[in-house]
């Protein structure tokens, strides 16, 4: 068995690679190393798993991509431009990476004699700002007024591609889904909520849990955009990898499906609710400043992952406190320390 991971030196990609390399499975990492910090993840992978194969390449390079995918049985497409703010500043590059890059991956897979199973990391941003879901404001968080939505957002919720990022990721999402219908590729689309954990070099634009923790550990001011009552459901990255593994194991049932994946209501938290948890974990007091809302920022998003539970028996198992402790321990390792603290 051979695996290839685009964006394989990134946050989620490194965790996927680590999982399969521990199983002794041939694993190729395909990454252009454009995101700060990923070279440290790659160095860790090479040191920990000397058999890992690395290709420094870009998903916008179709010919290279097609060559490297040859002989692959399982393809994880994790490479993307990941920040809403960056997409607003430079929508063309965002489109070239997220939409055209994903089309390149699909076409490279389709060109193979035996096309691989393809896993695509989509996003909850395909549901846009969710203005049609009436929101109420509570003391420390926003919530859905409609009790039917309080369990979370299902896969049949109306798509609404807010922001260039939402548009480009949504295009990729729909292309991957349609390639299963039109060309018979075995694909899986995961619309992911807030993923956090080890190997995440978060910043103000993306990866806010790791970014907040890093700021707190450095004694720097944390900027909160909006009023801090916006809610996300948090999912620890190893639970996400477990989700992928379980879905792939049931590919005869899951192929061509789209799944909403996140921590669900049990592991939902607002920004200002998370701060005391971070302070307790890091034994530090947060310094905070508030700034204006950013475009496309959902007031509340909570995942209903029940379809994943029904189809392949998955649910999140890592409480937020334990996940934050794991992230804290990773941040203070020599691997992460020079960049994170």
PDB file of C-alpha atoms in Angstrom, residues 14-328:
ATOM      1  CA  UNK A  14       1.963  15.698   9.461  1.00  0.00           C
ATOM      2  CA  UNK A  15      -0.476  13.950  11.789  1.00  0.00           C
ATOM      3  CA  UNK A  16      -1.721  11.754   8.927  1.00  0.00           C
ATOM      4  CA  UNK A  17       1.832  10.900   7.875  1.00  0.00           C
ATOM      5  CA  UNK A  18       2.827  10.071  11.450  1.00  0.00           C
ATOM      6  CA  UNK A  19      -0.133   7.719  11.814  1.00  0.00           C
ATOM      7  CA  UNK A  20       0.548   5.716   8.650  1.00  0.00           C
ATOM      8  CA  UNK A  21       4.322   5.677   9.013  1.00  0.00           C
ATOM      9  CA  UNK A  22       3.864   4.156  12.470  1.00  0.00           C
ATOM     10  CA  UNK A  23       1.969   1.339  10.720  1.00  0.00           C
ATOM     11  CA  UNK A  24       4.969   0.760   8.448  1.00  0.00           C
ATOM     12  CA  UNK A  25       3.026   1.938   5.383  1.00  0.00           C
ATOM     13  CA  UNK A  26       4.862   3.608   2.487  1.00  0.00           C
ATOM     14  CA  UNK A  27       4.052   7.309   2.786  1.00  0.00           C
ATOM     15  CA  UNK A  28       4.955  10.181   0.460  1.00  0.00           C
ATOM     16  CA  UNK A  29       4.771  13.807   1.594  1.00  0.00           C
ATOM     17  CA  UNK A  30       4.085  16.325  -1.204  1.00  0.00           C
ATOM     18  CA  UNK A  31       4.500  19.943  -0.072  1.00  0.00           C
ATOM     19  CA  UNK A  32       5.882  23.243  -1.372  1.00  0.00           C
ATOM     20  CA  UNK A  33       6.869  24.288   2.186  1.00  0.00           C
ATOM     21  CA  UNK A  34       5.311  27.731   1.753  1.00  0.00           C
ATOM     22  CA  UNK A  35       3.699  27.986   5.200  1.00  0.00           C
ATOM     23  CA  UNK A  36       5.953  29.103   8.089  1.00  0.00           C
ATOM     24  CA  UNK A  37       6.771  26.255  10.450  1.00  0.00           C
ATOM     25  CA  UNK A  38       6.150  23.351   8.104  1.00  0.00           C
ATOM     26  CA  UNK A  39       9.857  22.826   7.479  1.00  0.00           C
ATOM     27  CA  UNK A  40      10.100  21.977  11.193  1.00  0.00           C
ATOM     28  CA  UNK A  41       7.317  19.425  10.818  1.00  0.00           C
ATOM     29  CA  UNK A  42       9.151  17.893   7.868  1.00  0.00           C
ATOM     30  CA  UNK A  43      12.402  17.735   9.828  1.00  0.00           C
ATOM     31  CA  UNK A  44      10.550  15.980  12.654  1.00  0.00           C
ATOM     32  CA  UNK A  45       8.992  13.486  10.236  1.00  0.00           C
ATOM     33  CA  UNK A  46      12.356  12.688   8.652  1.00  0.00           C
ATOM     34  CA  UNK A  47      14.008  12.218  12.038  1.00  0.00           C
ATOM     35  CA  UNK A  48      11.182  10.143  13.508  1.00  0.00           C
ATOM     36  CA  UNK A  49      10.391   8.173  10.343  1.00  0.00           C
ATOM     37  CA  UNK A  50      13.514   7.885   8.150  1.00  0.00           C
ATOM     38  CA  UNK A  51      11.556   6.001   5.470  1.00  0.00           C
ATOM     39  CA  UNK A  52       9.252   8.929   4.707  1.00  0.00           C
ATOM     40  CA  UNK A  53       9.548  10.105   1.084  1.00  0.00           C
ATOM     41  CA  UNK A  54       9.422  13.860   0.471  1.00  0.00           C
ATOM     42  CA  UNK A  55       8.603  15.708  -2.751  1.00  0.00           C
ATOM     43  CA  UNK A  56       9.064  19.477  -2.698  1.00  0.00           C
ATOM     44  CA  UNK A  57       6.426  20.415  -5.253  1.00  0.00           C
ATOM     45  CA  UNK A  58       3.283  22.461  -5.778  1.00  0.00           C
ATOM     46  CA  UNK A  59      -0.232  21.231  -6.592  1.00  0.00           C
ATOM     47  CA  UNK A  60      -0.386  23.919  -9.289  1.00  0.00           C
ATOM     48  CA  UNK A  61       2.281  21.914 -11.179  1.00  0.00           C
ATOM     49  CA  UNK A  62       0.044  19.350 -12.860  1.00  0.00           C
ATOM     50  CA  UNK A  63       2.718  17.269 -14.621  1.00  0.00           C
ATOM     51  CA  UNK A  64       4.772  16.774 -11.458  1.00  0.00           C
ATOM     52  CA  UNK A  65       1.644  15.965  -9.505  1.00  0.00           C
ATOM     53  CA  UNK A  66       0.553  13.339 -12.023  1.00  0.00           C
ATOM     54  CA  UNK A  67       3.975  11.647 -11.894  1.00  0.00           C
ATOM     55  CA  UNK A  68       4.159  11.579  -8.110  1.00  0.00           C
ATOM     56  CA  UNK A  69       0.623  10.216  -7.692  1.00  0.00           C
ATOM     57  CA  UNK A  70       1.423   7.239  -9.934  1.00  0.00           C
ATOM     58  CA  UNK A  71       1.101   3.995  -7.988  1.00  0.00           C
ATOM     59  CA  UNK A  72      -0.680   5.639  -5.062  1.00  0.00           C
ATOM     60  CA  UNK A  73      -3.483   3.696  -3.371  1.00  0.00           C
ATOM     61  CA  UNK A  74      -4.652   6.372  -0.951  1.00  0.00           C
ATOM     62  CA  UNK A  75      -4.466  10.108  -1.635  1.00  0.00           C
ATOM     63  CA  UNK A  76      -5.012  12.750   1.045  1.00  0.00           C
ATOM     64  CA  UNK A  77      -5.513  16.215  -0.418  1.00  0.00           C
ATOM     65  CA  UNK A  78      -4.654  18.586   2.441  1.00  0.00           C
ATOM     66  CA  UNK A  79      -2.739  21.285   0.523  1.00  0.00           C
ATOM     67  CA  UNK A  80      -4.574  24.599   0.406  1.00  0.00           C
ATOM     68  CA  UNK A  81      -4.544  28.315   1.048  1.00  0.00           C
ATOM     69  CA  UNK A  82      -6.142  28.327   4.481  1.00  0.00           C
ATOM     70  CA  UNK A  83      -6.956  31.913   5.512  1.00  0.00           C
ATOM     71  CA  UNK A  84     -10.052  33.983   4.758  1.00  0.00           C
ATOM     72  CA  UNK A  85      -8.095  37.217   5.169  1.00  0.00           C
ATOM     73  CA  UNK A  86      -5.426  36.114   2.681  1.00  0.00           C
ATOM     74  CA  UNK A  87      -8.129  35.203   0.172  1.00  0.00           C
ATOM     75  CA  UNK A  88      -9.624  38.685   0.445  1.00  0.00           C
ATOM     76  CA  UNK A  89      -6.210  40.285  -0.073  1.00  0.00           C
ATOM     77  CA  UNK A  90      -5.220  38.011  -2.975  1.00  0.00           C
ATOM     78  CA  UNK A  91      -8.230  36.169  -4.445  1.00  0.00           C
ATOM     79  CA  UNK A  92      -6.427  35.038  -7.603  1.00  0.00           C
ATOM     80  CA  UNK A  93      -3.750  33.071  -5.735  1.00  0.00           C
ATOM     81  CA  UNK A  94      -6.405  31.676  -3.415  1.00  0.00           C
ATOM     82  CA  UNK A  95      -8.371  30.422  -6.448  1.00  0.00           C
ATOM     83  CA  UNK A  96      -5.301  28.980  -8.172  1.00  0.00           C
ATOM     84  CA  UNK A  97      -4.392  26.923  -5.103  1.00  0.00           C
ATOM     85  CA  UNK A  98      -7.764  25.864  -3.717  1.00  0.00           C
ATOM     86  CA  UNK A  99      -9.907  25.520  -6.844  1.00  0.00           C
ATOM     87  CA  UNK A 100      -7.506  24.917  -9.732  1.00  0.00           C
ATOM     88  CA  UNK A 101      -5.057  23.031  -7.499  1.00  0.00           C
ATOM     89  CA  UNK A 102      -7.818  20.673  -6.404  1.00  0.00           C
ATOM     90  CA  UNK A 103      -8.867  20.148 -10.023  1.00  0.00           C
ATOM     91  CA  UNK A 104      -5.240  19.243 -10.777  1.00  0.00           C
ATOM     92  CA  UNK A 105      -5.273  16.654  -7.992  1.00  0.00           C
ATOM     93  CA  UNK A 106      -8.521  15.168  -9.289  1.00  0.00           C
ATOM     94  CA  UNK A 107      -7.302  15.018 -12.879  1.00  0.00           C
ATOM     95  CA  UNK A 108      -3.977  13.512 -11.804  1.00  0.00           C
ATOM     96  CA  UNK A 109      -5.860  10.851  -9.860  1.00  0.00           C
ATOM     97  CA  UNK A 110      -8.275  10.188 -12.740  1.00  0.00           C
ATOM     98  CA  UNK A 111      -5.351   9.754 -15.147  1.00  0.00           C
ATOM     99  CA  UNK A 112      -4.060   6.745 -13.195  1.00  0.00           C
ATOM    100  CA  UNK A 113      -4.716   3.201 -14.367  1.00  0.00           C
ATOM    101  CA  UNK A 114      -6.047   2.426 -10.892  1.00  0.00           C
ATOM    102  CA  UNK A 115      -7.180   5.742  -9.376  1.00  0.00           C
ATOM    103  CA  UNK A 116      -6.547   6.038  -5.633  1.00  0.00           C
ATOM    104  CA  UNK A 117      -9.106   6.658  -2.923  1.00  0.00           C
ATOM    105  CA  UNK A 118      -9.082  10.427  -2.396  1.00  0.00           C
ATOM    106  CA  UNK A 119      -9.752  12.226   0.888  1.00  0.00           C
ATOM    107  CA  UNK A 120     -10.436  15.965   0.646  1.00  0.00           C
ATOM    108  CA  UNK A 121     -10.258  18.388   3.582  1.00  0.00           C
ATOM    109  CA  UNK A 122     -13.077  20.864   3.009  1.00  0.00           C
ATOM    110  CA  UNK A 123     -14.337  23.484   5.468  1.00  0.00           C
ATOM    111  CA  UNK A 124     -17.430  24.707   7.272  1.00  0.00           C
ATOM    112  CA  UNK A 125     -16.919  28.001   5.424  1.00  0.00           C
ATOM    113  CA  UNK A 126     -18.872  26.477   2.525  1.00  0.00           C
ATOM    114  CA  UNK A 127     -21.950  27.335   4.607  1.00  0.00           C
ATOM    115  CA  UNK A 128     -21.002  31.019   4.565  1.00  0.00           C
ATOM    116  CA  UNK A 129     -22.035  33.488   7.242  1.00  0.00           C
ATOM    117  CA  UNK A 130     -25.228  31.487   7.869  1.00  0.00           C
ATOM    118  CA  UNK A 131     -27.392  34.614   7.979  1.00  0.00           C
ATOM    119  CA  UNK A 132     -30.476  32.454   7.410  1.00  0.00           C
ATOM    120  CA  UNK A 133     -29.879  30.717  10.754  1.00  0.00           C
ATOM    121  CA  UNK A 134     -31.316  33.119  13.315  1.00  0.00           C
ATOM    122  CA  UNK A 135     -28.817  33.759  16.113  1.00  0.00           C
ATOM    123  CA  UNK A 136     -29.369  34.817  19.716  1.00  0.00           C
ATOM    124  CA  UNK A 137     -26.755  36.392  21.978  1.00  0.00           C
ATOM    125  CA  UNK A 138     -26.189  34.940  25.441  1.00  0.00           C
ATOM    126  CA  UNK A 139     -23.868  36.104  28.221  1.00  0.00           C
ATOM    127  CA  UNK A 140     -20.699  34.494  26.866  1.00  0.00           C
ATOM    128  CA  UNK A 141     -21.696  33.078  23.467  1.00  0.00           C
ATOM    129  CA  UNK A 142     -23.945  33.170  20.457  1.00  0.00           C
ATOM    130  CA  UNK A 143     -26.339  30.291  19.863  1.00  0.00           C
ATOM    131  CA  UNK A 144     -28.920  29.161  17.350  1.00  0.00           C
ATOM    132  CA  UNK A 145     -32.427  30.411  18.112  1.00  0.00           C
ATOM    133  CA  UNK A 146     -33.894  27.443  16.224  1.00  0.00           C
ATOM    134  CA  UNK A 147     -33.723  24.468  18.578  1.00  0.00           C
ATOM    135  CA  UNK A 148     -33.534  22.140  15.575  1.00  0.00           C
ATOM    136  CA  UNK A 149     -30.106  23.600  14.782  1.00  0.00           C
ATOM    137  CA  UNK A 150     -28.728  23.440  18.300  1.00  0.00           C
ATOM    138  CA  UNK A 151     -27.424  19.929  17.812  1.00  0.00           C
ATOM    139  CA  UNK A 152     -25.427  21.321  14.925  1.00  0.00           C
ATOM    140  CA  UNK A 153     -25.304  21.865  11.182  1.00  0.00           C
ATOM    141  CA  UNK A 154     -26.089  18.888   8.969  1.00  0.00           C
ATOM    142  CA  UNK A 155     -24.710  18.181   5.506  1.00  0.00           C
ATOM    143  CA  UNK A 156     -27.913  19.327   3.796  1.00  0.00           C
ATOM    144  CA  UNK A 157     -27.677  22.872   5.188  1.00  0.00           C
ATOM    145  CA  UNK A 158     -27.751  25.518   2.455  1.00  0.00           C
ATOM    146  CA  UNK A 159     -24.359  26.175   0.843  1.00  0.00           C
ATOM    147  CA  UNK A 160     -23.355  29.843   0.684  1.00  0.00           C
ATOM    148  CA  UNK A 161     -19.751  30.492  -0.321  1.00  0.00           C
ATOM    149  CA  UNK A 162     -18.901  33.685   1.573  1.00  0.00           C
ATOM    150  CA  UNK A 163     -15.434  35.199   0.980  1.00  0.00           C
ATOM    151  CA  UNK A 164     -13.040  34.190  -1.809  1.00  0.00           C
ATOM    152  CA  UNK A 165     -11.790  31.420   0.509  1.00  0.00           C
ATOM    153  CA  UNK A 166     -15.299  30.023   0.898  1.00  0.00           C
ATOM    154  CA  UNK A 167     -15.750  30.174  -2.880  1.00  0.00           C
ATOM    155  CA  UNK A 168     -12.466  28.445  -3.716  1.00  0.00           C
ATOM    156  CA  UNK A 169     -12.819  25.725  -1.082  1.00  0.00           C
ATOM    157  CA  UNK A 170     -16.468  25.298  -2.012  1.00  0.00           C
ATOM    158  CA  UNK A 171     -15.498  24.828  -5.654  1.00  0.00           C
ATOM    159  CA  UNK A 172     -13.015  22.148  -4.634  1.00  0.00           C
ATOM    160  CA  UNK A 173     -15.606  20.537  -2.372  1.00  0.00           C
ATOM    161  CA  UNK A 174     -18.142  20.292  -5.197  1.00  0.00           C
ATOM    162  CA  UNK A 175     -15.595  19.134  -7.779  1.00  0.00           C
ATOM    163  CA  UNK A 176     -14.425  16.282  -5.543  1.00  0.00           C
ATOM    164  CA  UNK A 177     -18.022  15.286  -4.844  1.00  0.00           C
ATOM    165  CA  UNK A 178     -18.920  15.413  -8.543  1.00  0.00           C
ATOM    166  CA  UNK A 179     -15.881  13.424  -9.704  1.00  0.00           C
ATOM    167  CA  UNK A 180     -17.292  10.526  -7.695  1.00  0.00           C
ATOM    168  CA  UNK A 181     -20.626  10.843  -9.502  1.00  0.00           C
ATOM    169  CA  UNK A 182     -19.353  11.515 -13.024  1.00  0.00           C
ATOM    170  CA  UNK A 183     -16.093   9.559 -13.183  1.00  0.00           C
ATOM    171  CA  UNK A 184     -16.579   6.978 -10.451  1.00  0.00           C
ATOM    172  CA  UNK A 185     -13.613   8.094  -8.358  1.00  0.00           C
ATOM    173  CA  UNK A 186     -13.722   6.894  -4.765  1.00  0.00           C
ATOM    174  CA  UNK A 187     -13.746  10.190  -2.899  1.00  0.00           C
ATOM    175  CA  UNK A 188     -14.489  11.432   0.604  1.00  0.00           C
ATOM    176  CA  UNK A 189     -15.227  15.072   1.434  1.00  0.00           C
ATOM    177  CA  UNK A 190     -14.950  16.267   5.031  1.00  0.00           C
ATOM    178  CA  UNK A 191     -16.350  19.712   5.860  1.00  0.00           C
ATOM    179  CA  UNK A 192     -14.263  20.371   8.918  1.00  0.00           C
ATOM    180  CA  UNK A 193     -14.866  22.736  11.802  1.00  0.00           C
ATOM    181  CA  UNK A 194     -12.069  24.054  14.056  1.00  0.00           C
ATOM    182  CA  UNK A 195      -9.231  21.516  14.145  1.00  0.00           C
ATOM    183  CA  UNK A 196      -6.409  22.036  16.649  1.00  0.00           C
ATOM    184  CA  UNK A 197      -3.477  20.143  18.098  1.00  0.00           C
ATOM    185  CA  UNK A 198       0.134  19.060  17.690  1.00  0.00           C
ATOM    186  CA  UNK A 199       2.149  20.358  14.707  1.00  0.00           C
ATOM    187  CA  UNK A 200      -0.099  23.407  14.284  1.00  0.00           C
ATOM    188  CA  UNK A 201       1.781  26.659  13.683  1.00  0.00           C
ATOM    189  CA  UNK A 202      -1.284  28.878  14.007  1.00  0.00           C
ATOM    190  CA  UNK A 203      -1.442  32.585  13.270  1.00  0.00           C
ATOM    191  CA  UNK A 204      -3.984  35.406  13.426  1.00  0.00           C
ATOM    192  CA  UNK A 205      -5.539  34.318  10.118  1.00  0.00           C
ATOM    193  CA  UNK A 206      -5.880  30.604  10.735  1.00  0.00           C
ATOM    194  CA  UNK A 207      -5.363  28.142  13.579  1.00  0.00           C
ATOM    195  CA  UNK A 208      -6.693  30.443  16.292  1.00  0.00           C
ATOM    196  CA  UNK A 209      -6.476  27.990  19.213  1.00  0.00           C
ATOM    197  CA  UNK A 210      -2.739  27.460  18.712  1.00  0.00           C
ATOM    198  CA  UNK A 211      -2.300  31.163  17.961  1.00  0.00           C
ATOM    199  CA  UNK A 212      -3.997  32.193  21.211  1.00  0.00           C
ATOM    200  CA  UNK A 213      -1.901  29.727  23.210  1.00  0.00           C
ATOM    201  CA  UNK A 214       1.326  30.911  21.621  1.00  0.00           C
ATOM    202  CA  UNK A 215       0.472  34.550  22.385  1.00  0.00           C
ATOM    203  CA  UNK A 216      -0.358  33.664  25.973  1.00  0.00           C
ATOM    204  CA  UNK A 217       2.890  31.754  26.484  1.00  0.00           C
ATOM    205  CA  UNK A 218       4.876  34.667  25.077  1.00  0.00           C
ATOM    206  CA  UNK A 219       3.056  37.240  27.186  1.00  0.00           C
ATOM    207  CA  UNK A 220       1.783  38.966  24.044  1.00  0.00           C
ATOM    208  CA  UNK A 221      -1.606  40.602  23.534  1.00  0.00           C
ATOM    209  CA  UNK A 222      -4.334  38.445  21.998  1.00  0.00           C
ATOM    210  CA  UNK A 223      -6.483  40.256  19.430  1.00  0.00           C
ATOM    211  CA  UNK A 224     -10.110  39.171  19.299  1.00  0.00           C
ATOM    212  CA  UNK A 225     -12.017  40.188  16.178  1.00  0.00           C
ATOM    213  CA  UNK A 226     -15.633  40.957  17.030  1.00  0.00           C
ATOM    214  CA  UNK A 227     -16.987  40.595  20.556  1.00  0.00           C
ATOM    215  CA  UNK A 228     -15.464  37.186  21.315  1.00  0.00           C
ATOM    216  CA  UNK A 229     -18.823  35.473  21.686  1.00  0.00           C
ATOM    217  CA  UNK A 230     -18.544  33.671  18.359  1.00  0.00           C
ATOM    218  CA  UNK A 231     -18.693  29.906  18.849  1.00  0.00           C
ATOM    219  CA  UNK A 232     -16.802  27.040  17.226  1.00  0.00           C
ATOM    220  CA  UNK A 233     -16.767  23.347  17.980  1.00  0.00           C
ATOM    221  CA  UNK A 234     -13.213  22.169  18.556  1.00  0.00           C
ATOM    222  CA  UNK A 235     -11.859  18.860  17.285  1.00  0.00           C
ATOM    223  CA  UNK A 236      -8.485  17.506  18.340  1.00  0.00           C
ATOM    224  CA  UNK A 237      -6.444  16.520  15.307  1.00  0.00           C
ATOM    225  CA  UNK A 238      -5.907  12.891  16.293  1.00  0.00           C
ATOM    226  CA  UNK A 239      -9.674  12.450  16.441  1.00  0.00           C
ATOM    227  CA  UNK A 240      -9.794  13.792  12.879  1.00  0.00           C
ATOM    228  CA  UNK A 241      -7.207  11.252  11.711  1.00  0.00           C
ATOM    229  CA  UNK A 242      -9.256   8.522  13.393  1.00  0.00           C
ATOM    230  CA  UNK A 243     -12.271   9.801  11.442  1.00  0.00           C
ATOM    231  CA  UNK A 244     -10.379   9.514   8.158  1.00  0.00           C
ATOM    232  CA  UNK A 245      -9.178   5.992   8.959  1.00  0.00           C
ATOM    233  CA  UNK A 246     -12.651   4.760   9.891  1.00  0.00           C
ATOM    234  CA  UNK A 247     -14.277   6.291   6.808  1.00  0.00           C
ATOM    235  CA  UNK A 248     -11.660   4.773   4.493  1.00  0.00           C
ATOM    236  CA  UNK A 249     -12.174   1.349   6.075  1.00  0.00           C
ATOM    237  CA  UNK A 250     -15.848   1.584   5.029  1.00  0.00           C
ATOM    238  CA  UNK A 251     -15.150   3.011   1.554  1.00  0.00           C
ATOM    239  CA  UNK A 252     -17.706   0.751  -0.142  1.00  0.00           C
ATOM    240  CA  UNK A 253     -20.348   2.614   1.871  1.00  0.00           C
ATOM    241  CA  UNK A 254     -18.752   6.057   2.230  1.00  0.00           C
ATOM    242  CA  UNK A 255     -17.410   6.622  -1.294  1.00  0.00           C
ATOM    243  CA  UNK A 256     -18.807   9.778  -2.856  1.00  0.00           C
ATOM    244  CA  UNK A 257     -20.214  11.033   0.438  1.00  0.00           C
ATOM    245  CA  UNK A 258     -19.805  14.406   2.146  1.00  0.00           C
ATOM    246  CA  UNK A 259     -19.458  14.536   5.933  1.00  0.00           C
ATOM    247  CA  UNK A 260     -19.589  17.393   8.426  1.00  0.00           C
ATOM    248  CA  UNK A 261     -16.841  16.786  10.969  1.00  0.00           C
ATOM    249  CA  UNK A 262     -16.130  18.612  14.224  1.00  0.00           C
ATOM    250  CA  UNK A 263     -16.342  18.376  17.977  1.00  0.00           C
ATOM    251  CA  UNK A 264     -20.098  18.911  18.121  1.00  0.00           C
ATOM    252  CA  UNK A 265     -22.005  20.802  20.800  1.00  0.00           C
ATOM    253  CA  UNK A 266     -20.252  18.941  23.623  1.00  0.00           C
ATOM    254  CA  UNK A 267     -16.906  20.403  22.548  1.00  0.00           C
ATOM    255  CA  UNK A 268     -18.144  23.826  21.468  1.00  0.00           C
ATOM    256  CA  UNK A 269     -16.716  27.000  22.981  1.00  0.00           C
ATOM    257  CA  UNK A 270     -16.712  30.734  22.353  1.00  0.00           C
ATOM    258  CA  UNK A 271     -13.474  32.669  22.098  1.00  0.00           C
ATOM    259  CA  UNK A 272     -13.965  34.310  25.476  1.00  0.00           C
ATOM    260  CA  UNK A 273     -14.958  30.964  27.021  1.00  0.00           C
ATOM    261  CA  UNK A 274     -11.729  29.396  25.781  1.00  0.00           C
ATOM    262  CA  UNK A 275      -9.464  32.030  27.337  1.00  0.00           C
ATOM    263  CA  UNK A 276      -9.889  30.844  30.967  1.00  0.00           C
ATOM    264  CA  UNK A 277      -9.130  27.280  29.840  1.00  0.00           C
ATOM    265  CA  UNK A 278      -5.936  28.473  28.164  1.00  0.00           C
ATOM    266  CA  UNK A 279      -4.968  30.524  31.221  1.00  0.00           C
ATOM    267  CA  UNK A 280      -5.438  27.509  33.477  1.00  0.00           C
ATOM    268  CA  UNK A 281      -3.421  25.244  31.174  1.00  0.00           C
ATOM    269  CA  UNK A 282      -0.571  27.722  30.638  1.00  0.00           C
ATOM    270  CA  UNK A 283      -0.637  29.221  34.154  1.00  0.00           C
ATOM    271  CA  UNK A 284      -0.676  32.731  32.704  1.00  0.00           C
ATOM    272  CA  UNK A 285      -3.030  35.704  32.466  1.00  0.00           C
ATOM    273  CA  UNK A 286      -4.181  36.733  28.992  1.00  0.00           C
ATOM    274  CA  UNK A 287      -3.860  40.291  27.719  1.00  0.00           C
ATOM    275  CA  UNK A 288      -6.708  41.022  25.300  1.00  0.00           C
ATOM    276  CA  UNK A 289      -7.680  43.690  22.802  1.00  0.00           C
ATOM    277  CA  UNK A 290     -10.814  43.754  20.655  1.00  0.00           C
ATOM    278  CA  UNK A 291     -10.945  44.732  16.990  1.00  0.00           C
ATOM    279  CA  UNK A 292     -13.548  44.901  14.225  1.00  0.00           C
ATOM    280  CA  UNK A 293     -15.348  41.848  12.877  1.00  0.00           C
ATOM    281  CA  UNK A 294     -13.728  40.176   9.886  1.00  0.00           C
ATOM    282  CA  UNK A 295     -15.676  39.419   6.667  1.00  0.00           C
ATOM    283  CA  UNK A 296     -17.370  36.025   6.538  1.00  0.00           C
ATOM    284  CA  UNK A 297     -16.860  35.295  10.246  1.00  0.00           C
ATOM    285  CA  UNK A 298     -19.701  33.061  11.425  1.00  0.00           C
ATOM    286  CA  UNK A 299     -21.301  34.048  14.747  1.00  0.00           C
ATOM    287  CA  UNK A 300     -21.776  30.402  15.622  1.00  0.00           C
ATOM    288  CA  UNK A 301     -20.902  27.127  13.972  1.00  0.00           C
ATOM    289  CA  UNK A 302     -21.458  23.735  15.580  1.00  0.00           C
ATOM    290  CA  UNK A 303     -21.170  20.458  13.684  1.00  0.00           C
ATOM    291  CA  UNK A 304     -23.774  17.726  13.609  1.00  0.00           C
ATOM    292  CA  UNK A 305     -21.517  14.729  12.925  1.00  0.00           C
ATOM    293  CA  UNK A 306     -24.280  12.125  13.331  1.00  0.00           C
ATOM    294  CA  UNK A 307     -24.001  10.888   9.731  1.00  0.00           C
ATOM    295  CA  UNK A 308     -20.352   9.972  10.343  1.00  0.00           C
ATOM    296  CA  UNK A 309     -21.452   8.060  13.424  1.00  0.00           C
ATOM    297  CA  UNK A 310     -24.120   6.207  11.473  1.00  0.00           C
ATOM    298  CA  UNK A 311     -21.952   5.384   8.452  1.00  0.00           C
ATOM    299  CA  UNK A 312     -18.644   4.436  10.070  1.00  0.00           C
ATOM    300  CA  UNK A 313     -19.018   4.580  13.833  1.00  0.00           C
ATOM    301  CA  UNK A 314     -17.052   7.751  14.541  1.00  0.00           C
ATOM    302  CA  UNK A 315     -17.352  10.356  17.268  1.00  0.00           C
ATOM    303  CA  UNK A 316     -14.845  12.741  18.901  1.00  0.00           C
ATOM    304  CA  UNK A 317     -13.256  11.392  22.078  1.00  0.00           C
ATOM    305  CA  UNK A 318     -10.726  14.017  23.208  1.00  0.00           C
ATOM    306  CA  UNK A 319     -12.056  16.583  25.724  1.00  0.00           C
ATOM    307  CA  UNK A 320     -10.950  20.173  25.172  1.00  0.00           C
ATOM    308  CA  UNK A 321      -8.885  20.205  28.366  1.00  0.00           C
ATOM    309  CA  UNK A 322      -6.873  17.148  27.339  1.00  0.00           C
ATOM    310  CA  UNK A 323      -6.418  18.453  23.812  1.00  0.00           C
ATOM    311  CA  UNK A 324      -5.118  21.800  25.105  1.00  0.00           C
ATOM    312  CA  UNK A 325      -2.722  19.963  27.417  1.00  0.00           C
ATOM    313  CA  UNK A 326      -1.383  17.939  24.479  1.00  0.00           C
ATOM    314  CA  UNK A 327      -0.983  21.103  22.407  1.00  0.00           C
ATOM    315  CA  UNK A 328       0.803  22.843  25.291  1.00  0.00           C
TER     316      UNK A 328
END
